Amino acid sequence: MNAAAEPLVHYRAAFESVSADHAGTAAQRAAAFERFAALGFPGARDEAWKYTSLRRLESRRFPVRAGSSAAMALPAALAGHRIAVIDGRHRPDLSEGGLPAGMHLRTLAQAQSDGESTGALLRVAQGGGTERFAALNAALCPDVLLLDVLEGASAEPVEIVLASSPAEPGMSHPRILVRAARGSTARVVLRHLGDDAERFVNSVVDVEVGPDATVHLYRLLDGGNRAFHIERIEATVGQRGKFVVHDAQLGAGLARLDLNARLAAPQAAAELTGLFLADGSRHLDTHVRVDHLAVGTRSLQDYRGVAAGRGRAVFNGKAIVHEGAQQSQARQTNRNLLLTPGAEIDTKPELEIYADDVQCSHGATTGQLDAAALFYLRSRGLSELEARSALTRAFAGAVLARMDHAAFASAVHD
C-alpha cells in the first residue's frame, strides 16, 4: 500500500465503525465521505495550503471519540447560559443556566423528527481549502446542534463550550448550526478548550442570518499545544442582516480556520475582526473570504497577528464584489507584529471587483516593535518585558476594543 493511501484507509475504517449509528442519514454521510476521499489531504502544490503542511496530521491515526458521560471540570462560564459539547455531543449535565429566552436548541434526531431537512443540517459547503474536512465532518459528526433564534427575539448571550474527553487522544467532529430569524439579535460565544493530549478537532459552524437580524459570534480558540484544530465557519446573511465576528486564536499546536461570509441580499453586512498569537512553535493559518452578491452590501476585515519564538502564522483575506453588486463597500486590513527573529507571518490580501460603482480598499503590513518606543518606555522605568508587553497590547488594541462582550474580552486579555 502506498503512503498516500494509508490515511484514507484509516478514515474509511473510522467511518465504517460509526456508520451503523446513523442509519437515517447514511446515504448523505456516505456521499460526504466519498467527497473527502476524492479530495484527500492537501499536498505541497495545493495553493490554499501553500504555507501549511498537514504531514504530521496525515501521519497520525486518531480513533473516533464515541462521547463520554464522565464528569468534567470546565472553567467558569463566559455567559449566563452555557451549552456544553464534548466529543461533538451535547452534554446537558455540563450545561448551565438553561437557554436564553427566544432561543431553541435541538439535536439532529430532534430536528429530523420535526421535519428538518438533513440536506441542510449535513450540507458540505463547496470550495476553499477546508472543503475536504467539512466533508469529513459531515461523514463523522456524532450529532448536529441546531440553535434557532426566534423571530424578533433579542436573546441574552450564550456560550457554547467545545471540548474533548480529558487526557484521551482521539478525533472529534463537532457541528453547529445557528439560525437567526427575521429581526432577531443573538450573541454566541464559541469557546474551544483543550488539554495536553494530542488530538484532532475538526469543527464546522454554519450561520444563517435572516433579514434585519444580527449575529455576534465570539470565537476563542484555546486548545492544547498538541492539538490539530481545523474549523470552517460558513455564514449567509440576508437583507439588512449583519454578521459580526470577534475571533481570538490563542491555542492549538496547528490550526486552520476558513471563515466565509456570503452577503446574499441587498444591504447585508459583515464585520470580521480577529487576533492571532503564534508563539512557541505554534502554527496558525487563517483564511477569510467575503462574497458581495447584492447591491449595497458592506464588509470589514481587520485581523492583527503576533508571532514569537519559532511561531508561524498565515493570513489570507479575500473580498469579492460580484457582478451586479453595485454600491458595495469592502475594507480589508491585516497588520502583523514579529517579536523575535525566528518568527514568521505570511500575509496575502486579495480583492476582486466585477462591478464599477464600489468603494474598496485592502492592505497588509508586517513589522517589529518600534525601537524608539521601547527606549521611551524603558526610560520611564519599565523593564524590557513590561515595555514589550505594553507595546504589543497597544498594537492589538484596535481589535481588542471591538470585543464588546466583557467576559470574553477579559478572557482574551488574560
Tab-separated table of C-alpha atoms in Angstrom:
chain	number	residue	atom	x	y	z
A	1	MET	CA	0.000	0.000	0.000
A	2	ASN	CA	1.421	3.420	-0.897
A	3	ALA	CA	1.826	6.091	1.771
A	4	ALA	CA	-0.860	8.362	0.283
A	5	ALA	CA	-3.500	5.638	0.608
A	6	GLU	CA	-2.807	4.790	4.268
A	7	PRO	CA	-4.653	7.786	5.834
A	8	LEU	CA	-7.679	7.111	3.624
A	9	VAL	CA	-7.813	3.503	4.825
A	10	HIS	CA	-7.749	4.711	8.428
A	11	TYR	CA	-10.524	7.273	7.946
A	12	ARG	CA	-12.653	4.865	5.946
A	13	ALA	CA	-12.379	2.337	8.778
A	14	ALA	CA	-13.368	5.080	11.214
A	15	PHE	CA	-16.377	5.945	9.059
A	16	GLU	CA	-17.465	2.332	8.824
A	17	SER	CA	-17.119	1.899	12.574
A	18	VAL	CA	-19.744	4.597	13.267
A	19	SER	CA	-21.974	4.310	10.191
A	20	ALA	CA	-24.389	1.912	11.929
A	21	ASP	CA	-25.206	4.695	14.408
A	22	HIS	CA	-26.518	6.968	11.668
A	23	ALA	CA	-28.931	4.875	9.636
A	24	GLY	CA	-31.261	7.808	8.967
A	25	THR	CA	-28.530	9.851	7.282
A	26	ALA	CA	-26.418	7.004	5.899
A	27	ALA	CA	-26.621	7.957	2.212
A	28	GLN	CA	-25.764	11.594	2.782
A	29	ARG	CA	-22.902	10.749	5.097
A	30	ALA	CA	-21.517	8.199	2.635
A	31	ALA	CA	-21.573	10.807	-0.140
A	32	ALA	CA	-19.764	13.252	2.157
A	33	PHE	CA	-17.097	10.687	2.966
A	34	GLU	CA	-16.535	9.941	-0.719
A	35	ARG	CA	-16.080	13.660	-1.289
A	36	PHE	CA	-13.373	13.666	1.390
A	37	ALA	CA	-11.803	10.561	-0.156
A	38	ALA	CA	-11.758	12.182	-3.606
A	39	LEU	CA	-10.075	15.357	-2.341
A	40	GLY	CA	-7.734	13.658	0.140
A	41	PHE	CA	-5.227	15.501	2.275
A	42	PRO	CA	-3.782	18.657	0.687
A	43	GLY	CA	-0.373	18.391	-0.916
A	44	ALA	CA	2.503	20.783	-1.441
A	45	ARG	CA	1.017	22.067	-4.715
A	46	ASP	CA	-2.346	22.979	-3.207
A	47	GLU	CA	-2.384	26.788	-3.278
A	48	ALA	CA	-4.856	27.020	-0.383
A	49	TRP	CA	-2.333	25.157	1.804
A	50	LYS	CA	0.826	26.732	0.410
A	51	TYR	CA	2.233	27.735	3.798
A	52	THR	CA	0.730	24.961	5.934
A	53	SER	CA	1.790	21.335	5.790
A	54	LEU	CA	-0.515	18.681	7.239
A	55	ARG	CA	2.027	15.867	7.024
A	56	ARG	CA	2.093	15.468	10.813
A	57	LEU	CA	-1.696	15.214	10.994
A	58	GLU	CA	-1.777	12.903	7.990
A	59	SER	CA	0.633	10.511	9.711
A	60	ARG	CA	-1.433	10.264	12.922
A	61	ARG	CA	-4.088	7.587	13.470
A	62	PHE	CA	-6.643	9.059	15.838
A	63	PRO	CA	-9.583	6.925	16.993
A	64	VAL	CA	-13.076	8.413	16.846
A	65	ARG	CA	-14.198	9.523	20.285
A	66	ALA	CA	-17.608	7.982	20.932
A	67	GLY	CA	-18.506	10.539	23.567
A	68	SER	CA	-18.002	10.249	27.302
A	69	SER	CA	-20.519	10.655	30.112
A	70	ALA	CA	-17.788	11.102	32.721
A	71	ALA	CA	-17.736	14.183	34.896
A	72	MET	CA	-15.501	17.007	33.677
A	73	ALA	CA	-14.258	20.214	35.204
A	74	LEU	CA	-14.925	23.200	32.960
A	75	PRO	CA	-13.687	26.750	33.581
A	76	ALA	CA	-16.043	29.485	34.690
A	77	ALA	CA	-18.588	30.339	32.020
A	78	LEU	CA	-18.236	33.478	29.909
A	79	ALA	CA	-22.021	33.949	29.758
A	80	GLY	CA	-25.005	33.284	31.979
A	81	HIS	CA	-26.142	30.482	29.685
A	82	ARG	CA	-23.821	27.647	28.658
A	83	ILE	CA	-24.197	24.750	26.211
A	84	ALA	CA	-21.545	22.039	26.649
A	85	VAL	CA	-20.439	19.945	23.677
A	86	ILE	CA	-17.977	17.142	24.489
A	87	ASP	CA	-16.524	14.997	21.686
A	88	GLY	CA	-19.122	16.543	19.371
A	89	ARG	CA	-22.106	15.554	21.559
A	90	HIS	CA	-24.379	17.750	23.634
A	91	ARG	CA	-23.838	17.259	27.384
A	92	PRO	CA	-26.869	18.719	29.215
A	93	ASP	CA	-25.358	17.683	32.559
A	94	LEU	CA	-22.429	20.063	31.981
A	95	SER	CA	-24.553	22.878	30.597
A	96	GLU	CA	-25.612	25.775	32.801
A	97	GLY	CA	-28.352	28.369	33.067
A	98	GLY	CA	-30.732	26.849	30.550
A	99	LEU	CA	-31.330	28.620	27.259
A	100	PRO	CA	-31.906	32.344	26.867
A	101	ALA	CA	-35.464	33.375	26.145
A	102	GLY	CA	-36.031	33.418	22.398
A	103	MET	CA	-33.639	30.545	21.646
A	104	HIS	CA	-34.463	26.948	20.799
A	105	LEU	CA	-31.881	24.109	20.843
A	106	ARG	CA	-32.307	20.753	19.109
A	107	THR	CA	-30.125	17.782	18.295
A	108	LEU	CA	-30.044	16.106	14.873
A	109	ALA	CA	-32.580	13.454	15.903
A	110	GLN	CA	-34.962	16.062	17.307
A	111	ALA	CA	-34.644	18.234	14.203
A	112	GLN	CA	-35.331	15.218	11.978
A	113	SER	CA	-38.454	14.349	13.947
A	114	ASP	CA	-39.596	17.947	13.456
A	115	GLY	CA	-39.252	17.524	9.697
A	116	GLU	CA	-36.000	19.456	9.217
A	117	SER	CA	-34.082	18.622	6.049
A	118	THR	CA	-30.959	16.600	6.739
A	119	GLY	CA	-29.634	18.027	3.492
A	120	ALA	CA	-29.328	21.408	5.190
A	121	LEU	CA	-28.128	20.052	8.516
A	122	LEU	CA	-25.313	17.998	6.966
A	123	ARG	CA	-24.542	20.041	3.888
A	124	VAL	CA	-20.953	20.323	2.692
A	125	ALA	CA	-20.019	23.833	1.627
A	126	GLN	CA	-18.186	23.819	-1.690
A	127	GLY	CA	-14.786	25.312	-2.393
A	128	GLY	CA	-11.946	26.555	-0.254
A	129	GLY	CA	-9.117	24.684	1.375
A	130	THR	CA	-11.234	23.135	4.125
A	131	GLU	CA	-13.962	21.639	1.916
A	132	ARG	CA	-12.360	18.204	2.316
A	133	PHE	CA	-12.522	18.469	6.099
A	134	ALA	CA	-16.058	19.854	6.082
A	135	ALA	CA	-16.984	16.712	4.128
A	136	LEU	CA	-15.191	14.533	6.691
A	137	ASN	CA	-17.106	16.333	9.427
A	138	ALA	CA	-20.450	15.639	7.708
A	139	ALA	CA	-19.497	11.968	7.476
A	140	LEU	CA	-18.265	11.503	11.044
A	141	CYS	CA	-20.025	14.070	13.238
A	142	PRO	CA	-21.861	12.220	16.018
A	143	ASP	CA	-24.582	14.855	16.195
A	144	VAL	CA	-25.661	18.286	14.982
A	145	LEU	CA	-26.652	21.061	17.353
A	146	LEU	CA	-29.268	23.350	15.819
A	147	LEU	CA	-29.627	26.659	17.650
A	148	ASP	CA	-32.571	28.756	16.462
A	149	VAL	CA	-33.129	32.385	17.447
A	150	LEU	CA	-36.821	33.157	17.149
A	151	GLU	CA	-38.216	35.997	15.063
A	152	GLY	CA	-37.852	39.374	16.747
A	153	ALA	CA	-36.058	37.948	19.779
A	154	SER	CA	-33.188	39.773	21.425
A	155	ALA	CA	-31.539	36.879	23.219
A	156	GLU	CA	-29.074	37.098	26.075
A	157	PRO	CA	-25.529	35.852	25.308
A	158	VAL	CA	-24.989	32.093	25.250
A	159	GLU	CA	-21.670	30.270	25.449
A	160	ILE	CA	-21.053	27.052	23.527
A	161	VAL	CA	-18.099	25.201	25.044
A	162	LEU	CA	-16.478	22.622	22.797
A	163	ALA	CA	-14.058	20.204	24.429
A	164	SER	CA	-12.804	16.629	24.239
A	165	SER	CA	-12.727	13.848	26.814
A	166	PRO	CA	-9.797	14.709	29.098
A	167	ALA	CA	-6.383	13.113	28.605
A	168	GLU	CA	-7.607	10.825	25.810
A	169	PRO	CA	-6.066	11.166	22.336
A	170	GLY	CA	-8.631	10.963	19.583
A	171	MET	CA	-10.550	12.918	16.985
A	172	SER	CA	-13.880	14.683	17.260
A	173	HIS	CA	-16.106	16.395	14.713
A	174	PRO	CA	-18.443	18.925	16.343
A	175	ARG	CA	-21.087	20.508	14.112
A	176	ILE	CA	-23.233	23.531	14.985
A	177	LEU	CA	-25.896	25.382	13.015
A	178	VAL	CA	-27.059	28.818	14.198
A	179	ARG	CA	-30.132	30.338	12.553
A	180	ALA	CA	-31.296	33.852	13.413
A	181	ALA	CA	-34.825	34.572	12.200
A	182	ARG	CA	-36.046	37.910	10.894
A	183	GLY	CA	-35.400	40.865	13.180
A	184	SER	CA	-33.628	38.850	15.889
A	185	THR	CA	-30.358	39.515	17.696
A	186	ALA	CA	-28.034	36.874	19.143
A	187	ARG	CA	-24.640	36.798	20.815
A	188	VAL	CA	-22.910	33.411	20.730
A	189	VAL	CA	-19.553	32.705	22.392
A	190	LEU	CA	-17.830	29.760	20.730
A	191	ARG	CA	-15.127	28.560	23.105
A	192	HIS	CA	-12.733	25.745	22.184
A	193	LEU	CA	-10.956	24.187	25.158
A	194	GLY	CA	-8.065	21.726	25.180
A	195	ASP	CA	-5.567	19.900	27.353
A	196	ASP	CA	-2.131	18.337	26.895
A	197	ALA	CA	-3.348	15.265	24.975
A	198	GLU	CA	-2.655	15.015	21.266
A	199	ARG	CA	-5.942	15.172	19.369
A	200	PHE	CA	-7.630	16.213	16.128
A	201	VAL	CA	-10.644	18.524	16.281
A	202	ASN	CA	-12.474	19.120	13.001
A	203	SER	CA	-15.280	21.617	13.533
A	204	VAL	CA	-17.994	23.060	11.272
A	205	VAL	CA	-20.196	26.031	12.134
A	206	ASP	CA	-22.992	27.166	9.812
A	207	VAL	CA	-24.663	30.523	10.445
A	208	GLU	CA	-27.809	31.806	8.756
A	209	VAL	CA	-28.609	35.464	9.428
A	210	GLY	CA	-32.150	36.352	8.418
A	211	PRO	CA	-33.459	39.709	7.161
A	212	ASP	CA	-32.883	42.546	9.659
A	213	ALA	CA	-31.206	40.085	12.056
A	214	THR	CA	-27.801	40.395	13.732
A	215	VAL	CA	-25.494	37.630	14.944
A	216	HIS	CA	-22.392	38.364	17.004
A	217	LEU	CA	-20.033	35.382	17.100
A	218	TYR	CA	-17.226	35.497	19.670
A	219	ARG	CA	-14.688	32.756	18.944
A	220	LEU	CA	-11.957	31.782	21.406
A	221	LEU	CA	-9.504	29.068	20.344
A	222	ASP	CA	-7.695	27.933	23.462
A	223	GLY	CA	-6.857	24.312	22.609
A	224	GLY	CA	-3.868	22.409	23.929
A	225	ASN	CA	-0.443	22.833	22.364
A	226	ARG	CA	-0.539	19.328	20.837
A	227	ALA	CA	-3.931	19.757	19.205
A	228	PHE	CA	-4.621	19.820	15.476
A	229	HIS	CA	-7.607	22.099	15.001
A	230	ILE	CA	-9.417	22.667	11.689
A	231	GLU	CA	-12.567	24.753	11.531
A	232	ARG	CA	-14.868	26.043	8.846
A	233	ILE	CA	-17.353	28.811	9.605
A	234	GLU	CA	-19.825	29.467	6.821
A	235	ALA	CA	-22.307	32.355	7.095
A	236	THR	CA	-25.085	33.540	4.793
A	237	VAL	CA	-26.504	36.996	5.509
A	238	GLY	CA	-29.962	38.139	4.418
A	239	GLN	CA	-31.296	41.590	3.552
A	240	ARG	CA	-30.144	44.258	6.017
A	241	GLY	CA	-28.766	41.469	8.191
A	242	LYS	CA	-25.401	41.739	9.932
A	243	PHE	CA	-22.816	39.113	10.868
A	244	VAL	CA	-20.138	40.203	13.342
A	245	VAL	CA	-17.169	38.008	14.289
A	246	HIS	CA	-14.712	38.604	17.133
A	247	ASP	CA	-12.007	35.958	16.739
A	248	ALA	CA	-9.193	35.246	19.211
A	249	GLN	CA	-6.750	32.459	18.345
A	250	LEU	CA	-4.549	31.747	21.345
A	251	GLY	CA	-4.170	27.961	21.352
A	252	ALA	CA	-3.618	24.694	19.443
A	253	GLY	CA	-0.341	23.432	18.005
A	254	LEU	CA	-1.530	23.621	14.410
A	255	ALA	CA	-4.783	25.334	13.478
A	256	ARG	CA	-6.565	26.278	10.291
A	257	LEU	CA	-9.663	28.481	10.087
A	258	ASP	CA	-11.718	29.165	6.982
A	259	LEU	CA	-14.178	31.974	7.720
A	260	ASN	CA	-16.558	32.668	4.825
A	261	ALA	CA	-19.399	35.172	4.665
A	262	ARG	CA	-21.910	35.415	1.799
A	263	LEU	CA	-23.675	38.765	1.645
A	264	ALA	CA	-26.582	37.361	-0.303
A	265	ALA	CA	-29.159	40.176	-0.241
A	266	PRO	CA	-29.215	43.991	-0.502
A	267	GLN	CA	-27.616	45.923	2.368
A	268	ALA	CA	-26.293	42.809	4.097
A	269	ALA	CA	-23.143	43.432	6.145
A	270	ALA	CA	-20.251	41.549	7.716
A	271	GLU	CA	-17.676	42.731	10.228
A	272	LEU	CA	-14.922	40.143	10.689
A	273	THR	CA	-12.172	41.032	13.129
A	274	GLY	CA	-9.626	38.924	14.923
A	275	LEU	CA	-6.350	38.488	16.722
A	276	PHE	CA	-3.968	35.531	16.467
A	277	LEU	CA	-0.933	34.754	18.602
A	278	ALA	CA	1.600	32.293	17.181
A	279	ASP	CA	4.130	31.799	19.962
A	280	GLY	CA	6.433	28.904	20.811
A	281	SER	CA	6.214	26.577	17.808
A	282	ARG	CA	2.519	27.228	17.168
A	283	HIS	CA	1.271	27.361	13.560
A	284	LEU	CA	-1.941	29.307	12.845
A	285	ASP	CA	-3.439	29.597	9.362
A	286	THR	CA	-6.443	31.884	8.787
A	287	HIS	CA	-8.377	32.333	5.544
A	288	VAL	CA	-11.183	34.910	5.449
A	289	ARG	CA	-13.452	35.399	2.448
A	290	VAL	CA	-16.400	37.728	1.880
A	291	ASP	CA	-18.601	37.453	-1.207
A	292	HIS	CA	-20.585	40.583	-2.056
A	293	LEU	CA	-23.515	39.239	-4.057
A	294	ALA	CA	-26.075	42.052	-3.879
A	295	VAL	CA	-26.463	45.811	-4.065
A	296	GLY	CA	-25.306	47.976	-1.172
A	297	THR	CA	-23.505	45.280	0.806
A	298	ARG	CA	-20.742	46.206	3.258
A	299	SER	CA	-17.822	44.335	4.763
A	300	LEU	CA	-14.890	44.939	7.059
A	301	GLN	CA	-11.987	42.553	7.609
A	302	ASP	CA	-9.480	43.587	10.276
A	303	TYR	CA	-7.091	40.938	11.602
A	304	ARG	CA	-3.947	41.510	13.637
A	305	GLY	CA	-1.293	38.885	14.186
A	306	VAL	CA	1.576	38.469	16.630
A	307	ALA	CA	4.331	35.854	16.273
A	308	ALA	CA	7.125	34.998	18.698
A	309	GLY	CA	9.653	32.237	19.273
A	310	ARG	CA	9.511	29.873	16.313
A	311	GLY	CA	5.814	30.556	15.771
A	312	ARG	CA	4.393	30.903	12.307
A	313	ALA	CA	1.131	32.417	11.136
A	314	VAL	CA	-0.615	32.731	7.807
A	315	PHE	CA	-3.359	35.172	6.883
A	316	ASN	CA	-5.227	35.206	3.599
A	317	GLY	CA	-8.043	37.731	3.354
A	318	LYS	CA	-10.219	37.974	0.272
A	319	ALA	CA	-13.163	40.145	-0.727
A	320	ILE	CA	-15.037	39.534	-3.973
A	321	VAL	CA	-17.528	42.069	-5.311
A	322	HIS	CA	-19.564	40.098	-7.812
A	323	GLU	CA	-21.200	41.420	-10.951
A	324	GLY	CA	-24.281	43.445	-10.109
A	325	ALA	CA	-23.239	44.170	-6.507
A	326	GLN	CA	-23.134	47.916	-7.115
A	327	GLN	CA	-22.648	50.436	-4.301
A	328	SER	CA	-20.866	47.825	-2.214
A	329	GLN	CA	-18.159	48.734	0.282
A	330	ALA	CA	-15.316	46.379	1.204
A	331	ARG	CA	-12.441	47.227	3.539
A	332	GLN	CA	-9.686	44.827	4.450
A	333	THR	CA	-6.697	45.272	6.755
A	334	ASN	CA	-4.105	42.883	8.139
A	335	ARG	CA	-1.351	44.131	10.436
A	336	ASN	CA	1.301	41.831	11.880
A	337	LEU	CA	3.981	42.060	14.521
A	338	LEU	CA	7.103	39.877	14.788
A	339	LEU	CA	8.568	39.776	18.295
A	340	THR	CA	11.596	37.526	17.645
A	341	PRO	CA	13.911	36.827	14.690
A	342	GLY	CA	12.709	33.224	14.324
A	343	ALA	CA	9.018	34.112	13.997
A	344	GLU	CA	7.249	34.341	10.632
A	345	ILE	CA	3.929	35.645	9.313
A	346	ASP	CA	2.862	35.248	5.684
A	347	THR	CA	0.040	37.530	4.573
A	348	LYS	CA	-1.871	37.714	1.317
A	349	PRO	CA	-4.656	40.294	0.926
A	350	GLU	CA	-6.841	39.825	-2.150
A	351	LEU	CA	-9.555	41.921	-3.754
A	352	GLU	CA	-11.627	41.025	-6.824
A	353	ILE	CA	-14.108	43.526	-8.242
A	354	TYR	CA	-16.631	42.852	-11.019
A	355	ALA	CA	-18.771	45.983	-10.521
A	356	ASP	CA	-17.931	49.599	-11.268
A	357	ASP	CA	-19.732	51.577	-8.540
A	358	VAL	CA	-17.963	50.410	-5.392
A	359	GLN	CA	-15.672	51.563	-2.582
A	360	CYS	CA	-12.957	49.016	-1.791
A	361	SER	CA	-9.564	49.008	-0.117
A	362	HIS	CA	-7.102	46.459	1.197
A	363	GLY	CA	-3.645	46.347	2.687
A	364	ALA	CA	-1.221	44.450	4.887
A	365	THR	CA	1.847	45.278	6.967
A	366	THR	CA	4.396	43.211	8.885
A	367	GLY	CA	6.964	44.740	11.219
A	368	GLN	CA	8.686	44.705	14.592
A	369	LEU	CA	8.304	46.717	17.775
A	370	ASP	CA	9.413	50.298	17.396
A	371	ALA	CA	12.875	50.731	18.934
A	372	ALA	CA	12.243	54.361	19.875
A	373	ALA	CA	9.010	53.481	21.655
A	374	LEU	CA	10.778	50.683	23.538
A	375	PHE	CA	13.527	53.081	24.595
A	376	TYR	CA	10.968	55.652	25.740
A	377	LEU	CA	9.111	53.151	27.936
A	378	ARG	CA	12.376	51.778	29.351
A	379	SER	CA	13.434	55.331	30.213
A	380	ARG	CA	10.204	55.693	32.215
A	381	GLY	CA	11.125	52.766	34.452
A	382	LEU	CA	9.519	49.799	32.697
A	383	SER	CA	11.518	46.616	32.294
A	384	GLU	CA	12.121	45.372	28.770
A	385	LEU	CA	9.488	42.657	29.252
A	386	GLU	CA	6.947	45.186	30.540
A	387	ALA	CA	7.702	47.585	27.698
A	388	ARG	CA	7.339	44.883	25.063
A	389	SER	CA	4.092	43.697	26.619
A	390	ALA	CA	2.670	47.232	26.696
A	391	LEU	CA	3.514	47.880	23.051
A	392	THR	CA	2.160	44.501	21.962
A	393	ARG	CA	-1.138	45.167	23.748
A	394	ALA	CA	-1.311	48.598	22.144
A	395	PHE	CA	-0.762	47.004	18.734
A	396	ALA	CA	-3.659	44.615	19.332
A	397	GLY	CA	-5.799	47.335	20.887
A	398	ALA	CA	-7.858	48.211	17.816
A	399	VAL	CA	-9.163	44.659	17.567
A	400	LEU	CA	-9.469	44.136	21.322
A	401	ALA	CA	-11.521	47.337	21.627
A	402	ARG	CA	-14.203	45.852	19.387
A	403	MET	CA	-14.682	42.877	21.718
A	404	ASP	CA	-17.762	44.324	23.370
A	405	HIS	CA	-18.544	41.244	25.496
A	406	ALA	CA	-16.814	41.958	28.798
A	407	ALA	CA	-16.205	38.385	29.973
A	408	PHE	CA	-14.925	37.343	26.554
A	409	ALA	CA	-12.632	40.374	26.324
A	410	SER	CA	-11.280	39.635	29.804
A	411	ALA	CA	-10.526	36.015	28.863
A	412	VAL	CA	-8.588	37.188	25.795
A	413	HIS	CA	-6.677	39.843	27.747
A	414	ASP	CA	-5.661	37.367	30.429
